[in-house]
Amino acid sequence: MGKEKGPQATNASRAFGQNLVRLRERAGLSQEGAADRAGLHRTHVAMIEAGQRLPRLDTIVKLGGAVGVEPCELLAGLAWELDPPKEGSK
Amino acid sequence: MSGLGQEDRWVEKEWTLAERFSANLVWFRHQAGLTQQELADRVGMNRVVLSALECGRRLPRLDTILRLVAGLEVKSCDLVAWMWWTPAGHHHYETPRRIADITGYEVWDFDTPARFRVSPAGFETRERFKDRLRQRGEDPDHRVVLELLRDDAPKVAPRPRPDAAWVLRTAQALKALREERGLTRDELAKRARTTAAFIGEIEEGKVFDPGLRILAEICRALDGEGTGLAAQVEPMRAERKAAVQKVLDELAERDARQAEE
């Protein structure tokens, strides 16, 4: 599932990973510590930080709680360019 | 159900994460004046998938959240609002003197499991709180209701964890009560939905931290439904509720005063 990731998805997961690393380090947590507080496996967190995974909403909220921020802070600076509407799609 | 063992719940109805997201999504879709089909077309998504999200049957992935944020022209904070995660923690409550005299429980010490917190608040409420923050000259976009409450609630000084003497007193109080009721450990265990072995361990003072939920169950089992010892726990809940209400009232009063000035 989700194998055909477009460039936008890649950018999004990468930016999310960078946000997570920044906020985790600000909270003074190790990768393992953050994973523990989030109730996730350390390798899962490592993959998200490396931008190799598009996290699901529950994972986003967990990671936010683990590093002590509102979930949306993890989405800071992330945006999506929508394709222009197709002809006759009304 | 007496509701004991649910001490730590803030909200009346427990929403799931998916339900909360769906409520956010539906609200902002209506704000944008779009139908499901229109929004689905705009963000390049299947309408069936969007419908599942709006029914709270599905959790979106990061890319879906970002698409919807773009399609609805909202901030990402809006779609993932009102949901939090609390890591596992340790809690410590001091029992009011009056109750401690009766029960012998001077402190309640318990661990809470990690869990999601989801607020049932609507967006109207959110706007009200934002207005309140604006009035106080604070940035309305960086604060949430619970933070506001936390700031205004009186700070509780950290207390040491229960010592051996407390554990022993709890153990003795329990054992005495059980014997007074003429119950065996087995019978009590059955009523409190735990094991006789665990009750034995508590009574022998081997359990350092039995946990609030199990203590409440045992209290109820010892006293029947909603009487005696279990009823003694109720005032604690009422007191906490009153404390929160007081903070809210004070805030409202202060705002009213500021509005007059």
Coordinates of C-alpha atoms in Angstrom, one line a residue:
Chain A
M1 CA 0.0 0.0 0.0
G2 CA 1.1 3.5 -0.7
K3 CA 4.0 2.4 -2.9
E4 CA 3.5 5.0 -5.6
K5 CA 4.6 7.9 -3.5
G6 CA 4.9 11.1 -5.5
P7 CA 7.6 13.7 -5.0
Q8 CA 5.3 15.7 -2.9
A9 CA 4.8 12.8 -0.4
T10 CA 8.5 12.3 -0.3
N11 CA 9.1 16.0 0.5
A12 CA 6.3 15.9 3.1
S13 CA 7.7 12.9 5.0
R14 CA 11.2 14.4 4.8
A15 CA 10.0 17.7 6.2
F16 CA 8.0 16.0 8.9
G17 CA 11.1 13.9 9.9
Q18 CA 13.1 17.1 10.2
N19 CA 10.5 18.8 12.4
L20 CA 10.4 15.7 14.6
V21 CA 14.2 15.6 15.0
R22 CA 14.2 19.4 15.9
L23 CA 11.4 19.1 18.4
R24 CA 12.7 15.9 19.9
E25 CA 16.1 17.5 20.5
R26 CA 14.5 20.6 21.9
A27 CA 12.7 18.3 24.4
G28 CA 16.1 16.7 25.2
L29 CA 14.9 13.3 24.3
S30 CA 16.8 10.5 22.6
Q31 CA 15.2 8.6 19.7
E32 CA 14.6 5.7 22.1
G33 CA 13.2 8.0 24.8
A34 CA 10.8 9.6 22.4
A35 CA 9.7 6.2 21.0
D36 CA 9.1 5.0 24.6
R37 CA 7.0 8.0 25.5
A38 CA 5.0 7.6 22.2
G39 CA 4.5 3.9 22.7
L40 CA 6.1 3.2 19.3
H41 CA 9.0 1.1 18.3
R42 CA 12.3 2.8 18.0
T43 CA 12.9 1.6 14.4
H44 CA 9.5 3.1 13.5
V45 CA 10.5 6.5 14.9
A46 CA 13.9 6.2 13.2
M47 CA 12.3 5.6 9.8
I48 CA 9.9 8.5 10.3
E49 CA 12.8 10.8 11.3
A50 CA 14.7 9.7 8.2
G51 CA 11.6 10.6 6.1
Q52 CA 11.0 7.1 4.9
R53 CA 7.5 6.8 6.3
L54 CA 4.3 8.8 5.9
P55 CA 3.0 8.6 9.5
R56 CA -0.7 8.1 10.1
L57 CA -2.7 10.6 12.2
D58 CA -2.5 8.5 15.4
T59 CA 1.3 8.3 15.0
I60 CA 1.5 12.1 14.5
V61 CA -0.5 12.7 17.7
K62 CA 1.6 10.2 19.6
L63 CA 4.8 11.8 18.5
G64 CA 3.5 15.3 19.4
G65 CA 2.6 14.1 22.9
A66 CA 5.9 12.4 23.3
V67 CA 7.9 15.5 22.6
G68 CA 5.4 17.7 24.4
V69 CA 3.9 19.8 21.6
E70 CA 0.5 20.1 19.9
P71 CA 0.3 17.7 17.0
C72 CA 0.2 20.5 14.5
E73 CA 3.6 21.8 15.5
L74 CA 5.0 18.7 13.8
L75 CA 3.3 19.8 10.6
A76 CA 4.8 23.3 10.6
G77 CA 6.0 24.4 7.2
L78 CA 4.5 21.4 5.4
A79 CA 2.2 22.2 2.5
W80 CA 0.7 20.5 -0.5
E81 CA 0.3 21.8 -4.0
L82 CA -3.0 20.5 -5.4
D83 CA -3.3 19.5 -9.0
P84 CA -5.4 22.0 -11.1
P85 CA -9.0 20.7 -11.4
K86 CA -9.5 18.4 -14.3
E87 CA -11.8 19.4 -17.2
G88 CA -15.4 18.3 -16.8
S89 CA -14.9 17.0 -13.3
K90 CA -17.9 18.8 -12.1
Chain B
M1 CA -21.5 1.7 37.4
S2 CA -20.5 4.2 40.0
G3 CA -17.9 5.7 37.6
L4 CA -15.1 5.0 40.0
G5 CA -11.8 4.3 38.4
Q6 CA -12.5 6.9 35.8
E7 CA -11.0 9.7 38.0
D8 CA -8.7 10.9 35.4
R9 CA -11.2 11.6 32.6
W10 CA -11.8 15.1 31.6
V11 CA -14.5 14.6 29.1
E12 CA -18.0 13.2 29.3
K13 CA -18.0 11.3 26.1
E14 CA -14.9 9.6 24.9
W15 CA -14.3 10.4 21.3
T16 CA -11.9 8.3 19.3
L17 CA -9.2 10.0 17.4
A18 CA -10.9 9.2 14.1
E19 CA -14.2 10.7 15.3
R20 CA -12.5 13.9 16.4
F21 CA -10.7 14.2 13.0
S22 CA -14.0 13.6 11.2
A23 CA -15.7 16.3 13.3
N24 CA -12.9 18.8 12.4
L25 CA -13.1 17.8 8.7
V26 CA -16.9 18.0 8.4
W27 CA -16.9 21.4 10.2
F28 CA -14.3 23.0 7.9
R29 CA -15.9 21.4 4.8
H30 CA -19.2 23.1 5.7
Q31 CA -17.4 26.3 6.4
A32 CA -15.9 26.1 2.9
G33 CA -19.3 25.4 1.5
L34 CA -18.2 22.3 -0.4
T35 CA -20.0 19.0 -0.9
Q36 CA -18.1 15.7 -0.3
Q37 CA -17.8 15.2 -4.0
E38 CA -16.5 18.7 -4.6
L39 CA -13.8 18.4 -1.9
A40 CA -12.8 15.0 -3.1
D41 CA -12.4 16.3 -6.7
R42 CA -10.4 19.3 -5.5
V43 CA -7.9 17.3 -3.5
G44 CA -7.7 14.4 -5.9
M45 CA -9.2 11.8 -3.6
N46 CA -11.8 9.1 -3.9
R47 CA -15.1 10.3 -2.5
V48 CA -15.6 6.9 -0.7
V49 CA -12.4 7.4 1.1
L50 CA -13.4 10.9 2.1
S51 CA -16.7 9.6 3.3
A52 CA -15.0 7.0 5.4
L53 CA -12.8 9.8 7.0
E54 CA -15.9 11.8 7.7
C55 CA -17.6 8.9 9.3
G56 CA -14.7 8.4 11.6
R57 CA -14.0 5.0 10.3
R58 CA -10.5 5.7 9.0
L59 CA -7.4 7.5 10.1
P60 CA -5.7 9.6 7.4
R61 CA -2.0 9.5 6.6
L62 CA 0.2 12.6 6.6
D63 CA -0.2 13.2 2.8
T64 CA -4.0 13.0 3.1
I65 CA -4.0 15.5 5.9
L66 CA -1.9 17.9 3.9
R67 CA -4.1 17.5 0.8
L68 CA -7.2 18.2 2.8
V69 CA -5.6 21.2 4.5
A70 CA -4.8 22.6 1.0
G71 CA -8.2 21.8 -0.4
L72 CA -10.1 23.4 2.5
E73 CA -7.7 26.3 2.7
V74 CA -7.3 26.0 6.5
K75 CA -4.3 25.8 8.7
S76 CA -3.0 22.3 9.5
C77 CA -3.5 23.2 13.1
D78 CA -7.3 23.3 12.4
L79 CA -7.6 19.8 11.1
V80 CA -5.6 18.2 13.9
A81 CA -7.0 20.3 16.7
W82 CA -8.5 19.0 19.9
M83 CA -6.4 15.8 20.1
W84 CA -3.5 15.0 22.2
W85 CA -1.4 12.1 23.5
T86 CA -0.4 11.6 27.1
P87 CA 2.6 9.4 27.7
A88 CA 2.4 7.0 30.6
G89 CA 2.8 8.8 33.9
H90 CA 2.9 8.6 37.6
H91 CA 0.3 10.5 39.7
H92 CA 0.1 11.5 43.2
Y93 CA -3.0 12.8 45.1
E94 CA -3.2 13.9 48.7
T95 CA -6.4 12.7 50.3
P96 CA -8.3 15.4 52.1
R97 CA -7.8 15.1 55.9
R98 CA -11.5 14.3 56.6
I99 CA -11.4 11.3 54.3
A100 CA -8.0 10.2 55.3
D101 CA -9.2 9.9 58.9
I102 CA -11.8 7.5 57.9
T103 CA -10.1 5.4 55.3
G104 CA -6.5 5.6 56.3
Y105 CA -5.6 6.5 52.8
E106 CA -3.5 9.6 53.0
V107 CA -2.3 9.6 49.5
W108 CA -3.4 8.0 46.3
D109 CA -0.5 7.0 44.2
F110 CA -1.1 5.5 40.9
D111 CA 0.3 5.1 37.4
T112 CA -1.7 6.0 34.4
P113 CA -1.3 4.2 31.1
A114 CA -0.4 6.2 28.0
R115 CA -3.5 7.3 26.2
F116 CA -5.1 9.6 23.7
R117 CA -7.0 12.6 25.0
V118 CA -9.7 13.9 22.7
S119 CA -11.8 17.0 23.5
P120 CA -15.5 17.0 22.7
A121 CA -15.4 20.8 22.4
G122 CA -16.8 22.4 19.3
F123 CA -15.2 25.1 17.2
E124 CA -17.5 27.7 18.7
T125 CA -15.9 27.0 22.0
R126 CA -12.5 27.3 20.5
E127 CA -13.3 30.7 19.1
R128 CA -14.6 31.8 22.5
F129 CA -11.3 30.8 24.1
K130 CA -9.3 32.5 21.4
D131 CA -11.3 35.7 22.0
R132 CA -10.5 35.4 25.7
L133 CA -6.8 35.0 24.9
R134 CA -6.9 38.0 22.6
Q135 CA -8.4 40.1 25.4
R136 CA -5.6 39.0 27.7
G137 CA -3.1 40.1 25.1
E138 CA -1.9 36.6 24.4
D139 CA -1.3 34.9 21.1
P140 CA -4.6 33.0 20.4
D141 CA -3.0 30.5 18.0
H142 CA -0.5 29.0 20.3
R143 CA -2.6 28.1 23.3
V144 CA -5.2 25.5 24.0
V145 CA -7.9 25.2 26.5
L146 CA -6.2 22.7 28.7
E147 CA -3.0 24.7 28.8
L148 CA -5.1 27.7 29.9
L149 CA -6.6 25.6 32.7
R150 CA -3.3 24.2 33.7
D151 CA -1.8 27.7 34.0
D152 CA -4.6 29.0 36.2
A153 CA -5.0 25.9 38.4
P154 CA -3.2 26.2 41.7
K155 CA 0.2 24.5 41.6
V156 CA 0.5 21.4 43.7
A157 CA 3.9 20.9 45.3
P158 CA 5.5 17.6 44.6
R159 CA 5.2 15.2 47.4
P160 CA 7.3 12.1 48.2
R161 CA 5.9 8.8 47.2
P162 CA 4.2 6.7 49.9
D163 CA 6.6 5.2 52.4
A164 CA 6.5 1.7 53.9
A165 CA 4.4 2.9 56.9
W166 CA 1.7 4.2 54.5
V167 CA 1.7 0.9 52.6
L168 CA 1.3 -1.0 55.9
R169 CA -1.5 1.2 57.0
T170 CA -3.4 0.7 53.8
A171 CA -2.8 -3.0 54.1
Q172 CA -4.1 -3.1 57.7
A173 CA -7.1 -1.0 56.9
L174 CA -8.1 -3.2 54.0
K175 CA -7.7 -6.4 56.0
A176 CA -9.6 -5.1 59.0
L177 CA -12.5 -4.0 56.7
R178 CA -12.6 -7.3 54.9
E179 CA -12.7 -9.2 58.1
E180 CA -15.4 -6.9 59.5
R181 CA -17.5 -7.7 56.4
G182 CA -16.9 -11.4 57.0
L183 CA -15.5 -11.9 53.5
T184 CA -12.7 -14.3 52.4
R185 CA -10.0 -13.1 50.1
D186 CA -11.6 -15.2 47.4
E187 CA -15.0 -13.6 47.8
L188 CA -13.6 -10.1 47.8
A189 CA -11.4 -10.9 44.8
K190 CA -14.5 -12.1 42.9
R191 CA -16.4 -8.9 43.7
A192 CA -13.5 -6.6 43.0
R193 CA -12.7 -8.4 39.8
T194 CA -9.1 -9.2 40.8
T195 CA -7.4 -12.2 42.2
A196 CA -7.2 -13.5 45.7
A197 CA -3.5 -13.6 45.4
F198 CA -3.3 -9.9 44.6
I199 CA -5.5 -9.0 47.6
G200 CA -3.3 -11.2 49.7
E201 CA -0.3 -9.3 48.5
I202 CA -1.9 -6.0 49.2
E203 CA -2.9 -7.1 52.7
E204 CA 0.6 -8.2 53.5
G205 CA 2.0 -4.9 52.4
K206 CA 3.9 -6.3 49.5
V207 CA 2.2 -4.1 46.9
F208 CA 3.8 -0.7 46.9
D209 CA 1.5 0.8 44.4
P210 CA -1.8 -1.0 44.0
G211 CA -3.2 1.6 41.7
L212 CA -6.3 3.8 42.1
R213 CA -8.5 1.7 39.9
I214 CA -8.0 -1.4 41.9
L215 CA -8.3 0.3 45.2
A216 CA -11.6 1.9 44.1
E217 CA -12.9 -1.5 43.0
I218 CA -11.9 -3.1 46.3
C219 CA -13.5 -0.2 48.3
R220 CA -16.7 -0.7 46.3
A221 CA -16.7 -4.4 46.8
L222 CA -16.2 -4.0 50.5
D223 CA -19.1 -1.6 50.8
G224 CA -21.6 -2.7 48.2
E225 CA -22.8 -0.2 45.7
G226 CA -22.3 3.4 46.4
T227 CA -22.3 3.4 50.2
G228 CA -19.8 3.8 53.0
L229 CA -16.2 3.7 52.0
A230 CA -16.8 4.0 48.3
A231 CA -18.9 7.0 48.9
Q232 CA -16.0 8.6 50.7
V233 CA -14.1 8.6 47.4
E234 CA -16.9 10.6 45.7
P235 CA -16.2 13.9 47.5
M236 CA -12.7 13.8 46.1
R237 CA -14.1 13.7 42.6
A238 CA -16.5 16.5 43.4
E239 CA -13.8 18.6 45.0
R240 CA -11.7 18.3 41.9
K241 CA -14.6 19.2 39.7
A242 CA -15.4 22.2 41.8
A243 CA -11.8 23.3 41.7
V244 CA -11.9 23.3 37.9
Q245 CA -15.2 25.1 37.9
K246 CA -13.8 27.7 40.2
V247 CA -11.0 28.5 37.9
L248 CA -13.4 28.8 35.0
D249 CA -15.6 31.1 37.0
E250 CA -12.7 33.3 38.0
L251 CA -11.6 33.5 34.4
A252 CA -15.0 34.5 33.3
E253 CA -15.2 37.1 36.0
R254 CA -11.9 38.6 35.2
D255 CA -12.8 38.8 31.5
A256 CA -16.1 40.5 32.4
R257 CA -14.2 43.0 34.5
Q258 CA -11.7 43.6 31.7
A259 CA -14.5 44.0 29.2
E260 CA -16.0 46.7 31.4
E261 CA -12.8 48.7 31.6

